[in-house]
Short mmCIF file of N, CA and C in Angstrom, two decimals:
data_model
loop_
_atom_site.label_atom_id
_atom_site.label_comp_id
_atom_site.label_asym_id
_atom_site.label_seq_id
_atom_site.Cartn_x
_atom_site.Cartn_y
_atom_site.Cartn_z
N MET A 11 269.97 85.83 76.23
CA MET A 11 271.11 84.99 76.54
C MET A 11 271.27 84.93 78.06
N THR A 12 271.63 83.76 78.55
CA THR A 12 271.92 83.58 79.97
C THR A 12 273.37 83.16 80.12
N VAL A 13 274.07 83.79 81.04
CA VAL A 13 275.46 83.45 81.36
C VAL A 13 275.45 82.81 82.74
N THR A 14 275.89 81.55 82.80
CA THR A 14 275.96 80.84 84.07
C THR A 14 277.40 80.85 84.55
N LEU A 15 277.61 81.41 85.74
CA LEU A 15 278.95 81.55 86.29
C LEU A 15 279.30 80.34 87.15
N ASP A 16 280.47 79.78 86.86
CA ASP A 16 280.94 78.63 87.63
C ASP A 16 282.30 78.87 88.26
N GLY A 17 282.86 80.06 88.06
CA GLY A 17 284.16 80.37 88.62
C GLY A 17 285.32 79.86 87.79
N LYS A 18 285.01 79.23 86.66
CA LYS A 18 286.07 78.59 85.88
C LYS A 18 286.06 78.95 84.40
N SER A 19 284.89 79.18 83.84
CA SER A 19 284.81 79.20 82.37
C SER A 19 284.25 80.49 81.77
N LEU A 20 284.17 81.57 82.53
CA LEU A 20 283.66 82.83 81.98
C LEU A 20 284.55 83.29 80.84
N THR A 21 283.95 83.58 79.70
CA THR A 21 284.71 84.03 78.54
C THR A 21 284.59 85.54 78.38
N VAL A 22 285.45 86.09 77.55
CA VAL A 22 285.36 87.51 77.22
C VAL A 22 284.02 87.80 76.55
N ALA A 23 283.60 86.93 75.65
CA ALA A 23 282.32 87.13 74.95
C ALA A 23 281.16 87.14 75.93
N GLU A 24 281.19 86.27 76.93
CA GLU A 24 280.11 86.26 77.94
C GLU A 24 280.15 87.52 78.80
N THR A 25 281.35 87.96 79.14
CA THR A 25 281.49 89.19 79.92
C THR A 25 280.90 90.36 79.14
N VAL A 26 281.21 90.43 77.86
CA VAL A 26 280.67 91.50 77.00
C VAL A 26 279.15 91.38 76.90
N ALA A 27 278.63 90.16 76.82
CA ALA A 27 277.18 89.97 76.73
C ALA A 27 276.48 90.51 77.98
N VAL A 28 277.08 90.31 79.14
CA VAL A 28 276.50 90.85 80.37
C VAL A 28 276.68 92.36 80.42
N ALA A 29 277.88 92.81 80.10
CA ALA A 29 278.21 94.24 80.23
C ALA A 29 277.46 95.11 79.25
N ARG A 30 277.34 94.67 78.02
CA ARG A 30 276.78 95.53 76.97
C ARG A 30 275.37 95.15 76.53
N ARG A 31 275.02 93.87 76.69
CA ARG A 31 273.73 93.43 76.16
C ARG A 31 272.80 92.91 77.25
N ASP A 32 273.18 93.15 78.50
CA ASP A 32 272.32 92.81 79.65
C ASP A 32 271.91 91.35 79.69
N ALA A 33 272.83 90.45 79.32
CA ALA A 33 272.54 89.03 79.45
C ALA A 33 272.19 88.71 80.91
N THR A 34 271.28 87.79 81.09
CA THR A 34 270.89 87.35 82.42
C THR A 34 272.03 86.53 83.03
N VAL A 35 272.24 86.71 84.33
CA VAL A 35 273.32 86.01 85.03
C VAL A 35 272.73 85.02 86.02
N THR A 36 273.27 83.81 86.03
CA THR A 36 272.95 82.80 87.03
C THR A 36 274.26 82.25 87.57
N VAL A 37 274.17 81.50 88.67
CA VAL A 37 275.36 80.89 89.27
C VAL A 37 275.13 79.39 89.32
N ALA A 38 276.12 78.64 88.86
CA ALA A 38 276.04 77.18 88.81
C ALA A 38 275.95 76.59 90.21
N ASP A 39 275.25 75.46 90.32
CA ASP A 39 275.10 74.80 91.61
C ASP A 39 276.44 74.44 92.24
N GLY A 40 277.37 73.96 91.43
CA GLY A 40 278.69 73.60 91.96
C GLY A 40 279.42 74.80 92.55
N ALA A 41 279.26 75.95 91.92
CA ALA A 41 279.87 77.17 92.44
C ALA A 41 279.23 77.56 93.76
N ARG A 42 277.93 77.42 93.84
CA ARG A 42 277.23 77.73 95.09
C ARG A 42 277.73 76.83 96.22
N GLU A 43 277.93 75.56 95.90
CA GLU A 43 278.44 74.63 96.91
C GLU A 43 279.82 75.05 97.39
N ARG A 44 280.68 75.49 96.49
CA ARG A 44 282.02 75.95 96.88
C ARG A 44 281.95 77.20 97.75
N VAL A 45 281.07 78.12 97.39
CA VAL A 45 280.90 79.35 98.18
C VAL A 45 280.43 79.00 99.59
N ARG A 46 279.44 78.11 99.69
CA ARG A 46 278.93 77.71 101.01
C ARG A 46 280.01 76.99 101.82
N ALA A 47 280.76 76.11 101.18
CA ALA A 47 281.81 75.36 101.89
C ALA A 47 282.89 76.30 102.42
N ALA A 48 283.28 77.28 101.62
CA ALA A 48 284.29 78.24 102.06
C ALA A 48 283.77 79.06 103.23
N ARG A 49 282.51 79.46 103.17
CA ARG A 49 281.93 80.24 104.26
C ARG A 49 281.88 79.40 105.54
N GLU A 50 281.53 78.13 105.41
CA GLU A 50 281.50 77.25 106.58
C GLU A 50 282.88 77.14 107.22
N ARG A 51 283.93 77.08 106.40
CA ARG A 51 285.29 77.03 106.94
C ARG A 51 285.61 78.30 107.72
N VAL A 52 285.23 79.45 107.17
CA VAL A 52 285.46 80.71 107.87
C VAL A 52 284.72 80.71 109.20
N GLU A 53 283.48 80.29 109.19
CA GLU A 53 282.69 80.28 110.42
C GLU A 53 283.25 79.31 111.44
N ASP A 54 283.72 78.14 110.99
CA ASP A 54 284.32 77.17 111.90
C ASP A 54 285.58 77.72 112.56
N VAL A 55 286.43 78.35 111.76
CA VAL A 55 287.69 78.90 112.29
C VAL A 55 287.41 80.03 113.27
N THR A 56 286.51 80.92 112.92
CA THR A 56 286.24 82.04 113.83
C THR A 56 285.49 81.57 115.07
N ALA A 57 284.60 80.58 114.94
CA ALA A 57 283.89 80.05 116.11
C ALA A 57 284.86 79.38 117.08
N ALA A 58 285.95 78.83 116.54
CA ALA A 58 286.97 78.19 117.38
C ALA A 58 287.88 79.22 118.04
N GLY A 59 287.66 80.49 117.74
CA GLY A 59 288.48 81.54 118.35
C GLY A 59 289.79 81.80 117.64
N GLU A 60 289.95 81.24 116.47
CA GLU A 60 291.18 81.44 115.71
C GLU A 60 291.22 82.86 115.14
N PRO A 61 292.38 83.50 115.19
CA PRO A 61 292.48 84.82 114.55
C PRO A 61 292.52 84.68 113.03
N VAL A 62 291.78 85.52 112.35
CA VAL A 62 291.78 85.56 110.89
C VAL A 62 292.09 87.00 110.51
N TYR A 63 293.24 87.21 109.88
CA TYR A 63 293.71 88.56 109.57
C TYR A 63 292.64 89.35 108.82
N GLY A 64 292.34 90.52 109.36
CA GLY A 64 291.40 91.41 108.70
C GLY A 64 289.94 91.06 108.88
N LEU A 65 289.67 89.87 109.39
CA LEU A 65 288.28 89.50 109.67
C LEU A 65 287.98 89.76 111.14
N ASN A 66 288.81 89.19 112.01
CA ASN A 66 288.61 89.44 113.43
C ASN A 66 289.89 89.95 114.11
N THR A 67 290.78 90.50 113.28
CA THR A 67 291.98 91.19 113.79
C THR A 67 292.06 92.56 113.13
N GLY A 68 292.93 93.39 113.69
CA GLY A 68 293.21 94.66 113.05
C GLY A 68 294.07 94.44 111.82
N PHE A 69 294.49 95.54 111.21
CA PHE A 69 295.27 95.50 109.98
C PHE A 69 296.66 96.08 110.23
N GLY A 70 297.64 95.65 109.43
CA GLY A 70 298.99 96.20 109.53
C GLY A 70 299.56 96.03 110.92
N GLU A 71 299.98 97.14 111.52
CA GLU A 71 300.57 97.09 112.86
C GLU A 71 299.57 96.64 113.92
N LEU A 72 298.30 96.66 113.60
CA LEU A 72 297.27 96.24 114.55
C LEU A 72 296.88 94.78 114.37
N VAL A 73 297.74 94.02 113.71
CA VAL A 73 297.46 92.62 113.43
C VAL A 73 297.20 91.81 114.71
N ASP A 74 297.82 92.19 115.80
CA ASP A 74 297.63 91.46 117.06
C ASP A 74 296.43 91.95 117.86
N THR A 75 295.73 92.93 117.34
CA THR A 75 294.53 93.44 118.01
C THR A 75 293.34 92.58 117.60
N ARG A 76 292.75 91.91 118.58
CA ARG A 76 291.58 91.07 118.30
C ARG A 76 290.32 91.92 118.33
N ILE A 77 289.45 91.67 117.40
CA ILE A 77 288.18 92.38 117.31
C ILE A 77 287.11 91.49 117.94
N PRO A 78 286.38 91.99 118.93
CA PRO A 78 285.32 91.18 119.54
C PRO A 78 284.28 90.77 118.50
N ALA A 79 283.72 89.61 118.68
CA ALA A 79 282.76 89.07 117.70
C ALA A 79 281.61 90.03 117.43
N ASP A 80 281.18 90.77 118.45
CA ASP A 80 280.06 91.68 118.24
C ASP A 80 280.45 92.96 117.52
N ARG A 81 281.75 93.11 117.18
CA ARG A 81 282.22 94.31 116.46
C ARG A 81 282.76 93.98 115.07
N VAL A 82 282.78 92.71 114.71
CA VAL A 82 283.34 92.31 113.41
C VAL A 82 282.57 92.94 112.26
N ARG A 83 281.26 92.97 112.34
CA ARG A 83 280.45 93.58 111.27
C ARG A 83 280.81 95.06 111.11
N ASP A 84 280.98 95.76 112.25
CA ASP A 84 281.37 97.17 112.19
C ASP A 84 282.73 97.33 111.52
N LEU A 85 283.67 96.46 111.86
CA LEU A 85 285.00 96.52 111.25
C LEU A 85 284.90 96.37 109.74
N GLN A 86 284.13 95.39 109.29
CA GLN A 86 284.03 95.14 107.86
C GLN A 86 283.32 96.29 107.13
N THR A 87 282.27 96.83 107.72
CA THR A 87 281.58 97.96 107.10
C THR A 87 282.48 99.18 107.05
N ASN A 88 283.20 99.43 108.13
CA ASN A 88 284.12 100.57 108.15
C ASN A 88 285.26 100.39 107.14
N LEU A 89 285.68 99.16 106.92
CA LEU A 89 286.71 98.89 105.91
C LEU A 89 286.19 99.27 104.52
N LEU A 90 284.96 98.91 104.22
CA LEU A 90 284.37 99.31 102.94
C LEU A 90 284.33 100.83 102.82
N ARG A 91 283.86 101.47 103.87
CA ARG A 91 283.76 102.94 103.84
C ARG A 91 285.13 103.58 103.61
N SER A 92 286.15 103.07 104.27
CA SER A 92 287.47 103.69 104.16
C SER A 92 288.09 103.48 102.78
N HIS A 93 287.73 102.40 102.12
CA HIS A 93 288.30 102.11 100.80
C HIS A 93 287.47 102.69 99.65
N ALA A 94 286.26 103.09 99.93
CA ALA A 94 285.39 103.65 98.88
C ALA A 94 285.74 105.12 98.67
N ALA A 95 286.94 105.31 98.17
CA ALA A 95 287.45 106.66 97.91
C ALA A 95 287.53 106.86 96.41
N GLY A 96 287.50 108.10 95.99
CA GLY A 96 287.68 108.36 94.57
C GLY A 96 286.97 109.60 94.12
N GLY A 97 287.17 109.91 92.87
CA GLY A 97 286.57 111.08 92.28
C GLY A 97 286.56 110.93 90.78
N GLY A 98 286.32 112.02 90.12
CA GLY A 98 286.25 111.99 88.66
C GLY A 98 284.88 111.54 88.20
N ASP A 99 284.76 111.36 86.91
CA ASP A 99 283.51 110.91 86.32
C ASP A 99 283.17 109.51 86.81
N ASP A 100 281.89 109.18 86.80
CA ASP A 100 281.47 107.82 87.12
C ASP A 100 281.93 106.90 85.99
N LEU A 101 282.31 105.67 86.35
CA LEU A 101 282.61 104.69 85.32
C LEU A 101 281.35 104.40 84.51
N PRO A 102 281.51 104.15 83.22
CA PRO A 102 280.35 103.80 82.39
C PRO A 102 279.69 102.51 82.89
N ARG A 103 278.40 102.40 82.68
CA ARG A 103 277.63 101.24 83.15
C ARG A 103 278.22 99.93 82.67
N GLU A 104 278.72 99.88 81.43
CA GLU A 104 279.23 98.60 80.94
C GLU A 104 280.50 98.19 81.67
N LEU A 105 281.32 99.14 82.10
CA LEU A 105 282.50 98.78 82.89
C LEU A 105 282.10 98.32 84.28
N VAL A 106 281.09 98.96 84.85
CA VAL A 106 280.61 98.53 86.17
C VAL A 106 280.00 97.13 86.06
N ARG A 107 279.21 96.89 85.03
CA ARG A 107 278.62 95.56 84.83
C ARG A 107 279.70 94.51 84.60
N ALA A 108 280.72 94.84 83.84
CA ALA A 108 281.83 93.90 83.62
C ALA A 108 282.54 93.61 84.94
N THR A 109 282.74 94.65 85.74
CA THR A 109 283.37 94.47 87.05
C THR A 109 282.51 93.57 87.93
N MET A 110 281.22 93.80 87.92
CA MET A 110 280.32 93.00 88.75
C MET A 110 280.32 91.53 88.34
N VAL A 111 280.22 91.27 87.04
CA VAL A 111 280.14 89.87 86.61
C VAL A 111 281.47 89.15 86.83
N THR A 112 282.59 89.83 86.63
CA THR A 112 283.87 89.17 86.88
C THR A 112 284.09 88.98 88.38
N ARG A 113 283.56 89.88 89.20
CA ARG A 113 283.67 89.70 90.64
C ARG A 113 282.84 88.52 91.10
N VAL A 114 281.61 88.41 90.60
CA VAL A 114 280.79 87.25 90.96
C VAL A 114 281.49 85.97 90.52
N ASN A 115 282.08 85.98 89.33
CA ASN A 115 282.78 84.80 88.85
C ASN A 115 283.95 84.44 89.76
N ALA A 116 284.69 85.45 90.22
CA ALA A 116 285.80 85.19 91.15
C ALA A 116 285.28 84.63 92.47
N LEU A 117 284.19 85.17 92.97
CA LEU A 117 283.61 84.66 94.21
C LEU A 117 283.11 83.23 94.03
N ALA A 118 282.65 82.89 92.82
CA ALA A 118 282.14 81.55 92.52
C ALA A 118 283.22 80.48 92.60
N LYS A 119 284.47 80.88 92.60
CA LYS A 119 285.57 79.92 92.77
C LYS A 119 285.54 79.29 94.16
N GLY A 120 284.98 80.03 95.13
CA GLY A 120 284.85 79.49 96.47
C GLY A 120 286.07 79.67 97.34
N TYR A 121 286.88 80.68 97.08
CA TYR A 121 288.09 80.91 97.87
C TYR A 121 287.97 82.07 98.85
N SER A 122 286.90 82.84 98.78
CA SER A 122 286.86 84.09 99.55
C SER A 122 286.22 83.95 100.92
N GLY A 123 285.32 83.03 101.10
CA GLY A 123 284.64 82.89 102.38
C GLY A 123 283.44 83.80 102.55
N VAL A 124 282.98 84.44 101.48
CA VAL A 124 281.79 85.31 101.58
C VAL A 124 280.54 84.45 101.75
N ARG A 125 279.51 85.08 102.28
CA ARG A 125 278.22 84.42 102.36
C ARG A 125 277.62 84.30 100.96
N GLU A 126 276.86 83.25 100.75
CA GLU A 126 276.20 83.05 99.46
C GLU A 126 275.30 84.23 99.12
N ALA A 127 274.77 84.90 100.13
CA ALA A 127 273.91 86.06 99.90
C ALA A 127 274.64 87.18 99.17
N VAL A 128 275.94 87.30 99.37
CA VAL A 128 276.72 88.33 98.65
C VAL A 128 276.65 88.06 97.15
N VAL A 129 276.87 86.82 96.78
CA VAL A 129 276.80 86.41 95.38
C VAL A 129 275.39 86.66 94.84
N ASP A 130 274.39 86.24 95.61
CA ASP A 130 273.00 86.40 95.17
C ASP A 130 272.62 87.86 94.97
N HIS A 131 273.05 88.72 95.89
CA HIS A 131 272.71 90.14 95.77
C HIS A 131 273.39 90.78 94.56
N LEU A 132 274.65 90.45 94.31
CA LEU A 132 275.32 91.00 93.13
C LEU A 132 274.62 90.55 91.85
N VAL A 133 274.26 89.28 91.79
CA VAL A 133 273.54 88.77 90.61
C VAL A 133 272.18 89.46 90.48
N ALA A 134 271.48 89.62 91.59
CA ALA A 134 270.17 90.29 91.55
C ALA A 134 270.29 91.72 91.06
N LEU A 135 271.32 92.43 91.51
CA LEU A 135 271.53 93.80 91.03
C LEU A 135 271.77 93.82 89.53
N LEU A 136 272.66 92.94 89.06
CA LEU A 136 272.93 92.86 87.62
C LEU A 136 271.64 92.62 86.84
N ASN A 137 270.89 91.62 87.27
CA ASN A 137 269.69 91.23 86.53
C ASN A 137 268.57 92.26 86.62
N ALA A 138 268.61 93.11 87.63
CA ALA A 138 267.59 94.15 87.79
C ALA A 138 267.99 95.47 87.14
N GLY A 139 269.20 95.53 86.56
CA GLY A 139 269.65 96.78 85.94
C GLY A 139 270.04 97.83 86.96
N VAL A 140 270.54 97.39 88.11
CA VAL A 140 271.00 98.30 89.16
C VAL A 140 272.52 98.23 89.20
N HIS A 141 273.16 99.41 89.09
CA HIS A 141 274.62 99.44 88.99
C HIS A 141 275.19 100.41 90.00
N PRO A 142 276.03 99.93 90.93
CA PRO A 142 276.66 100.86 91.86
C PRO A 142 277.41 101.96 91.13
N VAL A 143 277.40 103.13 91.72
CA VAL A 143 278.14 104.27 91.17
C VAL A 143 279.59 104.11 91.61
N VAL A 144 280.50 104.05 90.63
CA VAL A 144 281.93 103.85 90.89
C VAL A 144 282.69 104.99 90.23
N PRO A 145 283.45 105.76 91.02
CA PRO A 145 284.22 106.85 90.40
C PRO A 145 285.38 106.30 89.57
N SER A 146 285.79 107.06 88.58
CA SER A 146 286.83 106.60 87.65
C SER A 146 288.24 106.77 88.18
N ARG A 147 288.42 107.54 89.24
CA ARG A 147 289.76 107.78 89.76
C ARG A 147 289.79 107.57 91.26
N GLY A 148 290.97 107.11 91.75
CA GLY A 148 291.17 107.08 93.18
C GLY A 148 291.38 105.72 93.80
N SER A 149 291.75 104.70 93.04
CA SER A 149 291.93 103.39 93.64
C SER A 149 293.13 103.38 94.56
N LEU A 150 293.10 102.45 95.50
CA LEU A 150 294.12 102.35 96.54
C LEU A 150 295.01 101.14 96.32
N GLY A 151 296.27 101.28 96.66
CA GLY A 151 297.16 100.14 96.75
C GLY A 151 297.59 99.54 95.43
N ALA A 152 298.42 98.53 95.55
CA ALA A 152 299.00 97.88 94.39
C ALA A 152 297.97 97.07 93.61
N SER A 153 296.91 96.61 94.28
CA SER A 153 295.96 95.76 93.59
C SER A 153 295.12 96.54 92.58
N GLY A 154 294.90 97.82 92.86
CA GLY A 154 294.18 98.66 91.91
C GLY A 154 292.69 98.50 91.88
N ASP A 155 292.15 97.49 92.60
CA ASP A 155 290.70 97.30 92.54
C ASP A 155 289.99 97.50 93.87
N LEU A 156 290.73 97.90 94.90
CA LEU A 156 290.10 98.03 96.22
C LEU A 156 289.01 99.08 96.24
N ALA A 157 289.27 100.26 95.70
CA ALA A 157 288.26 101.32 95.72
C ALA A 157 287.04 100.96 94.87
N PRO A 158 287.21 100.52 93.63
CA PRO A 158 286.01 100.17 92.85
C PRO A 158 285.18 99.06 93.50
N LEU A 159 285.85 98.05 94.03
CA LEU A 159 285.11 96.96 94.66
C LEU A 159 284.44 97.41 95.95
N ALA A 160 285.06 98.35 96.66
CA ALA A 160 284.43 98.89 97.87
C ALA A 160 283.14 99.63 97.50
N HIS A 161 283.16 100.36 96.40
CA HIS A 161 281.94 101.05 95.96
C HIS A 161 280.85 100.04 95.61
N LEU A 162 281.21 98.93 94.98
CA LEU A 162 280.23 97.88 94.69
C LEU A 162 279.64 97.34 95.98
N ALA A 163 280.52 97.03 96.93
CA ALA A 163 280.10 96.40 98.17
C ALA A 163 279.29 97.33 99.06
N LEU A 164 279.57 98.62 99.02
CA LEU A 164 278.80 99.55 99.85
C LEU A 164 277.31 99.45 99.55
N VAL A 165 276.97 99.29 98.29
CA VAL A 165 275.56 99.17 97.93
C VAL A 165 274.97 97.91 98.57
N LEU A 166 275.76 96.86 98.69
CA LEU A 166 275.27 95.62 99.29
C LEU A 166 274.96 95.75 100.77
N VAL A 167 275.53 96.77 101.42
CA VAL A 167 275.22 97.02 102.84
C VAL A 167 274.30 98.22 102.99
N GLY A 168 273.69 98.65 101.89
CA GLY A 168 272.70 99.72 101.94
C GLY A 168 273.29 101.12 101.98
N GLU A 169 274.54 101.26 101.56
CA GLU A 169 275.18 102.57 101.52
C GLU A 169 275.63 102.86 100.10
N GLY A 170 276.32 103.95 99.91
CA GLY A 170 276.77 104.33 98.58
C GLY A 170 275.59 104.73 97.70
N GLU A 171 275.83 104.68 96.40
CA GLU A 171 274.80 105.05 95.43
C GLU A 171 274.79 104.05 94.28
N ALA A 172 273.65 103.96 93.63
CA ALA A 172 273.52 103.10 92.46
C ALA A 172 272.59 103.75 91.46
N ASP A 173 272.78 103.38 90.21
CA ASP A 173 271.89 103.82 89.14
C ASP A 173 270.95 102.68 88.78
N LEU A 174 269.67 103.01 88.65
CA LEU A 174 268.65 102.06 88.25
C LEU A 174 268.20 102.41 86.85
N GLU A 175 268.27 101.44 85.95
CA GLU A 175 267.78 101.64 84.59
C GLU A 175 266.27 101.41 84.59
N ARG A 176 265.53 102.47 84.29
CA ARG A 176 264.07 102.39 84.29
C ARG A 176 263.57 101.80 82.98
N ASP A 177 262.34 101.33 83.01
CA ASP A 177 261.72 100.74 81.82
C ASP A 177 261.59 101.73 80.68
N ASP A 178 261.48 103.04 81.00
CA ASP A 178 261.34 104.05 79.95
C ASP A 178 262.68 104.46 79.34
N GLY A 179 263.76 103.78 79.74
CA GLY A 179 265.09 104.08 79.20
C GLY A 179 265.87 105.08 80.01
N GLY A 180 265.23 105.71 80.97
CA GLY A 180 265.92 106.67 81.82
C GLY A 180 266.71 105.97 82.92
N VAL A 181 267.50 106.76 83.61
CA VAL A 181 268.31 106.25 84.72
C VAL A 181 268.00 107.07 85.95
N GLU A 182 267.77 106.38 87.05
CA GLU A 182 267.47 107.04 88.32
C GLU A 182 268.58 106.76 89.31
N ARG A 183 269.12 107.79 89.94
CA ARG A 183 270.17 107.64 90.96
C ARG A 183 269.50 107.35 92.30
N LEU A 184 269.92 106.27 92.94
CA LEU A 184 269.35 105.83 94.21
C LEU A 184 270.43 105.76 95.28
N ASP A 185 270.04 105.93 96.54
CA ASP A 185 270.99 105.63 97.60
C ASP A 185 271.05 104.11 97.74
N GLY A 186 272.08 103.62 98.41
CA GLY A 186 272.29 102.18 98.49
C GLY A 186 271.12 101.42 99.08
N GLU A 187 270.49 101.99 100.08
CA GLU A 187 269.35 101.32 100.71
C GLU A 187 268.20 101.16 99.73
N ALA A 188 267.90 102.20 98.98
CA ALA A 188 266.81 102.13 97.99
C ALA A 188 267.17 101.17 96.87
N ALA A 189 268.45 101.07 96.53
CA ALA A 189 268.88 100.17 95.46
C ALA A 189 268.63 98.71 95.82
N LEU A 190 268.65 98.40 97.11
CA LEU A 190 268.41 97.02 97.54
C LEU A 190 266.94 96.66 97.61
N ALA A 191 266.08 97.66 97.59
CA ALA A 191 264.63 97.41 97.76
C ALA A 191 264.03 96.73 96.54
#
């Protein structure tokens, strides 16, 4: 079974098919166009020198602190690191897969401004049987998903840990960099 994400029509049954039965994931062309268009808007605004909260500014009381363009990547990586907190048992693979597919579907709406490569890498991880290690306890803030999503994203920048499902049925724990290889 193949589940094509368009940001609009993902069903519970499709989520379960990806999470439990390893359905293949693809992204619809229209969703890709929305992701690219949103990213272009972000790039246009930042190229014009406009402040974008949390992208090229500090957070909270540091909202008026501008981050130099050559430090924005560091800010974003450090944000992931700071939010990737937690402990307890690792979430089961099917919950991580469900989180990944619903996150890709949310990104497919085209509202976030992420690069298309983020979507592609998450889909590639899902389809390759690679699952970031996400602790079951320790989320931050009212949204409740910052810590789990930070653990997902750390693997995308070559950090954190992920489990790889091997062909022999075993699972191998990898560091984030190896998970991307």
